[in-house]
CSV table of C-alpha atoms in Angstrom, one decimal:
chain,number,residue,atom,x,y,z
A,817,MET,CA,66.4,23.3,74.9
A,818,THR,CA,66.3,26.9,74.2
A,819,ARG,CA,69.4,28.3,72.5
A,820,ALA,CA,70.4,31.8,73.5
A,821,LEU,CA,72.6,34.0,71.2
A,822,VAL,CA,73.9,36.9,73.4
A,823,ILE,CA,75.2,39.8,71.8
A,824,THR,CA,77.6,42.5,73.5
A,825,SER,CA,78.7,45.8,72.0
A,826,SER,CA,80.4,47.9,74.8
A,827,ILE,CA,83.6,49.7,73.9
A,828,LEU,CA,84.3,49.6,77.7
A,829,ALA,CA,84.6,45.7,77.8
A,830,GLU,CA,84.3,44.3,81.6
A,831,ASN,CA,83.5,47.9,82.7
A,832,GLY,CA,80.7,48.4,80.5
A,833,GLN,CA,77.5,48.5,82.2
A,834,SER,CA,75.4,47.0,79.7
A,835,ASN,CA,78.3,44.1,79.5
A,836,ALA,CA,77.2,44.1,83.1
A,837,LEU,CA,73.8,43.1,82.1
A,838,ALA,CA,74.9,40.4,79.6
A,839,ASN,CA,77.1,38.9,82.1
A,840,HIS,CA,74.0,38.7,84.8
A,841,PHE,CA,71.8,37.2,81.9
A,842,VAL,CA,74.7,34.6,81.3
A,843,LYS,CA,75.0,34.1,85.0
A,844,GLN,CA,71.5,33.1,85.7
A,845,ALA,CA,71.0,31.5,82.2
A,846,SER,CA,74.0,28.9,83.1
A,847,THR,CA,72.2,27.5,85.8
A,848,ARG,CA,69.5,26.6,83.7
A,849,THR,CA,70.4,23.0,82.3
A,850,THR,CA,67.7,23.9,79.5
A,851,ILE,CA,69.6,27.0,78.1
A,852,GLU,CA,72.2,26.9,75.6
A,853,LEU,CA,74.1,29.8,75.4
A,854,THR,CA,76.4,31.2,72.8
A,855,GLN,CA,78.3,34.6,73.0
A,856,ARG,CA,79.4,37.3,70.7
A,857,ASP,CA,81.5,40.3,71.4
A,858,VAL,CA,81.2,42.5,67.9
A,859,VAL,CA,83.5,44.9,69.9
A,860,LYS,CA,86.2,42.2,70.6
A,861,HIS,CA,85.6,40.7,67.2
A,862,SER,CA,84.8,43.6,65.2
A,863,LEU,CA,83.7,43.6,61.6
A,864,PRO,CA,84.3,46.4,59.2
A,865,HIS,CA,82.0,48.6,57.8
A,866,LEU,CA,79.8,47.3,54.9
A,867,ASP,CA,81.2,48.2,51.4
A,868,LEU,CA,80.0,47.7,47.9
A,869,SER,CA,82.8,44.7,47.4
A,870,GLU,CA,80.9,42.9,50.3
A,871,LEU,CA,77.3,43.8,49.2
A,872,GLY,CA,78.3,42.6,45.9
A,873,ALA,CA,79.6,39.3,47.0
A,874,TRP,CA,76.2,38.3,48.1
A,875,GLN,CA,74.6,39.0,44.9
A,876,VAL,CA,76.6,36.5,43.1
A,877,ALA,CA,75.7,32.6,43.1
A,878,ALA,CA,78.2,31.0,45.7
A,879,ALA,CA,79.0,28.5,43.1
A,880,GLU,CA,80.4,31.7,40.8
A,881,ARG,CA,82.1,33.6,43.4
A,882,THR,CA,85.8,34.1,43.4
A,883,ALA,CA,88.0,33.4,46.4
A,884,GLU,CA,87.7,37.1,47.3
A,885,GLN,CA,83.9,36.8,47.1
A,886,GLN,CA,83.5,33.8,49.1
A,887,ALA,CA,85.8,35.3,52.2
A,888,LEU,CA,83.7,38.2,52.0
A,889,ALA,CA,80.3,36.5,51.6
A,890,ALA,CA,81.5,34.2,54.5
A,891,ARG,CA,81.4,36.8,57.2
A,892,SER,CA,77.5,37.1,56.9
A,893,ASP,CA,76.8,33.6,56.0
A,894,GLU,CA,78.7,32.7,59.6
A,895,LEU,CA,76.7,35.4,61.4
A,896,LEU,CA,73.4,34.2,59.5
A,897,ALA,CA,73.9,30.9,60.6
A,898,GLU,CA,74.5,31.6,64.1
A,899,LEU,CA,71.2,33.7,64.3
A,900,ARG,CA,69.4,31.0,62.8
A,901,ALA,CA,70.5,28.3,64.8
A,902,ASN,CA,69.2,30.1,68.2
A,903,ASP,CA,65.9,30.7,69.6
A,904,VAL,CA,66.4,33.8,71.3
A,905,LEU,CA,68.4,37.0,70.8
A,906,VAL,CA,70.0,38.9,73.7
A,907,ILE,CA,71.3,42.2,72.5
A,908,ALA,CA,73.1,44.1,75.3
A,909,VAL,CA,73.3,47.9,74.0
A,910,PRO,CA,75.2,51.1,75.3
A,911,MET,CA,73.7,54.4,74.0
A,912,TYR,CA,76.3,56.4,72.2
A,913,ASN,CA,75.3,59.5,71.1
A,914,LEU,CA,71.8,58.5,71.1
A,915,GLY,CA,72.2,55.5,69.1
A,916,ILE,CA,73.7,52.2,68.8
A,917,PRO,CA,77.4,51.6,68.6
A,918,SER,CA,78.7,51.2,65.0
A,919,GLN,CA,80.2,47.8,65.8
A,920,LEU,CA,76.4,46.4,66.6
A,921,LYS,CA,75.2,48.2,63.3
A,922,ALA,CA,78.0,46.5,61.4
A,923,TRP,CA,76.5,43.1,62.6
A,924,PHE,CA,73.0,44.0,61.9
A,925,ASP,CA,74.2,45.1,58.4
A,926,ARG,CA,75.5,41.5,57.8
A,927,VAL,CA,72.4,39.8,59.1
A,928,LEU,CA,69.6,42.4,57.3
A,929,ARG,CA,69.8,40.3,54.1
A,930,ALA,CA,67.1,40.7,51.2
A,931,GLY,CA,66.3,37.1,50.4
A,932,GLU,CA,67.8,35.5,53.4
A,933,THR,CA,66.0,37.4,56.8
A,934,PHE,CA,63.5,39.5,54.7
A,935,ARG,CA,62.2,39.5,51.1
A,936,TYR,CA,60.1,42.6,49.4
A,937,THR,CA,56.6,42.1,48.4
A,938,GLU,CA,54.0,44.2,47.0
A,939,ASN,CA,52.8,44.8,50.5
A,940,GLY,CA,56.3,45.9,51.6
A,941,PRO,CA,59.2,43.8,53.3
A,942,GLN,CA,58.5,40.5,54.7
A,943,GLY,CA,60.7,38.9,57.8
A,944,LEU,CA,61.7,35.2,57.0
A,945,VAL,CA,63.0,34.5,60.6
A,946,GLU,CA,60.2,32.9,62.2
A,947,GLY,CA,59.8,31.8,65.9
A,948,LYS,CA,62.5,33.9,67.4
A,949,ARG,CA,62.4,36.3,70.2
A,950,ALA,CA,64.5,38.8,70.9
A,951,ILE,CA,65.6,40.6,74.7
A,952,ILE,CA,67.2,44.0,74.5
A,953,LEU,CA,69.6,45.1,77.3
A,954,ALA,CA,69.6,48.7,77.5
A,955,ALA,CA,72.2,50.6,79.5
A,956,ARG,CA,72.4,54.4,79.6
A,957,GLY,CA,74.2,56.8,81.4
A,958,GLY,CA,71.0,59.4,81.4
A,959,GLN,CA,67.3,59.1,81.3
A,960,TYR,CA,65.9,58.6,77.7
A,961,ALA,CA,63.1,55.8,78.0
A,962,GLY,CA,59.8,57.1,76.9
A,963,THR,CA,61.5,60.2,75.6
A,964,GLU,CA,61.9,62.1,71.7
A,965,PHE,CA,65.5,61.4,72.7
A,966,ASP,CA,65.3,57.6,72.8
A,967,SER,CA,65.9,56.6,68.7
A,968,GLN,CA,67.9,53.7,69.9
A,969,THR,CA,64.8,51.5,70.9
A,970,PRO,CA,62.7,52.4,67.7
A,971,HIS,CA,65.6,51.3,65.8
A,972,LEU,CA,66.3,48.2,67.2
A,973,LYS,CA,63.1,47.0,67.1
A,974,THR,CA,62.5,48.1,63.5
A,975,MET,CA,65.4,46.1,62.6
A,976,LEU,CA,64.5,43.1,64.5
A,977,GLY,CA,60.7,43.5,63.0
A,978,LEU,CA,62.2,43.5,59.4
A,979,MET,CA,63.6,40.1,59.8
A,980,GLY,CA,60.2,39.0,61.2
A,981,ILE,CA,61.4,39.3,65.1
A,982,SER,CA,58.3,40.8,66.9
A,983,ASP,CA,58.6,39.3,70.3
A,984,VAL,CA,60.8,42.0,72.1
A,985,ASP,CA,61.5,42.4,75.5
A,986,VAL,CA,63.4,45.4,76.8
A,987,VAL,CA,65.2,46.0,80.0
A,988,PHE,CA,66.4,49.4,80.7
A,989,ALA,CA,69.1,50.3,82.9
A,990,GLU,CA,69.2,54.4,82.8
A,991,GLY,CA,70.7,57.2,85.1
A,992,LEU,CA,73.7,55.3,85.5
A,993,ASN,CA,76.1,58.4,85.2
A,994,MET,CA,73.7,60.4,88.0
A,995,GLY,CA,75.1,59.2,91.0
A,996,GLY,CA,75.9,56.0,93.0
A,997,GLU,CA,72.2,55.5,94.1
A,998,GLN,CA,70.5,56.0,91.2
A,999,ARG,CA,73.2,53.8,89.4
A,1000,ASP,CA,72.5,51.0,92.0
A,1001,ALA,CA,68.8,51.0,92.0
A,1002,SER,CA,68.5,51.0,88.1
A,1003,LEU,CA,71.2,48.2,88.0
A,1004,LYS,CA,69.3,46.2,90.7
A,1005,GLU,CA,66.0,46.9,89.1
A,1006,ALA,CA,67.1,45.9,85.8
A,1007,PHE,CA,68.8,42.6,87.2
A,1008,GLN,CA,65.6,41.3,88.5
A,1009,ALA,CA,63.9,42.1,85.6
A,1010,ILE,CA,66.5,39.8,83.7
A,1011,ASP,CA,65.9,37.1,86.1
A,1012,GLN,CA,62.3,36.9,85.3
A,1013,LEU,CA,63.0,36.7,81.7
A,1014,VAL,CA,65.4,34.2,82.1
A,1015,GLU,CA,62.8,32.1,84.5
A,1016,GLY,CA,60.6,32.1,81.3
A,1017,LEU,CA,63.0,30.9,78.9
């Protein structure tokens, strides 16, 4: 059984093109009895920006945390447990001002934890999340892949790599705001790529 965690992060909900990519993945994966899906919408169930109180709660031993610290640490602990329980991380992401949605960054801020998903060594950080792969489903209004304007893809791959997830596939649906013909062709190509990835799970 392959367990896949699908993260969506579009503020446009069902009108978001990145959510359309995620929905296609879920639809195709749901036909496979060997794939178990978990879905998390980080916009619908948003997290606050990380602050010092929450960061400090992680650094206190669990048995010594106050009730407030326990509640703060529980946010991250829940997300970490969910991440660890799945084999494949599917991240559906729109491009907002050349970056990722702040809601998705807030999710990453809870799962990128020293001592939990990576550790510091003399040779630099070492990822502690082993044996997992990631699929990025990227929807963009313009065409950015392979250009200096695509800071989003390296950022996502770097954060995943910090945890130890280096097996990363990226599906791009670009030019979605450049006319109906371009949009339809790009989505069709992206859906076909998703189909192939699901077949390989």
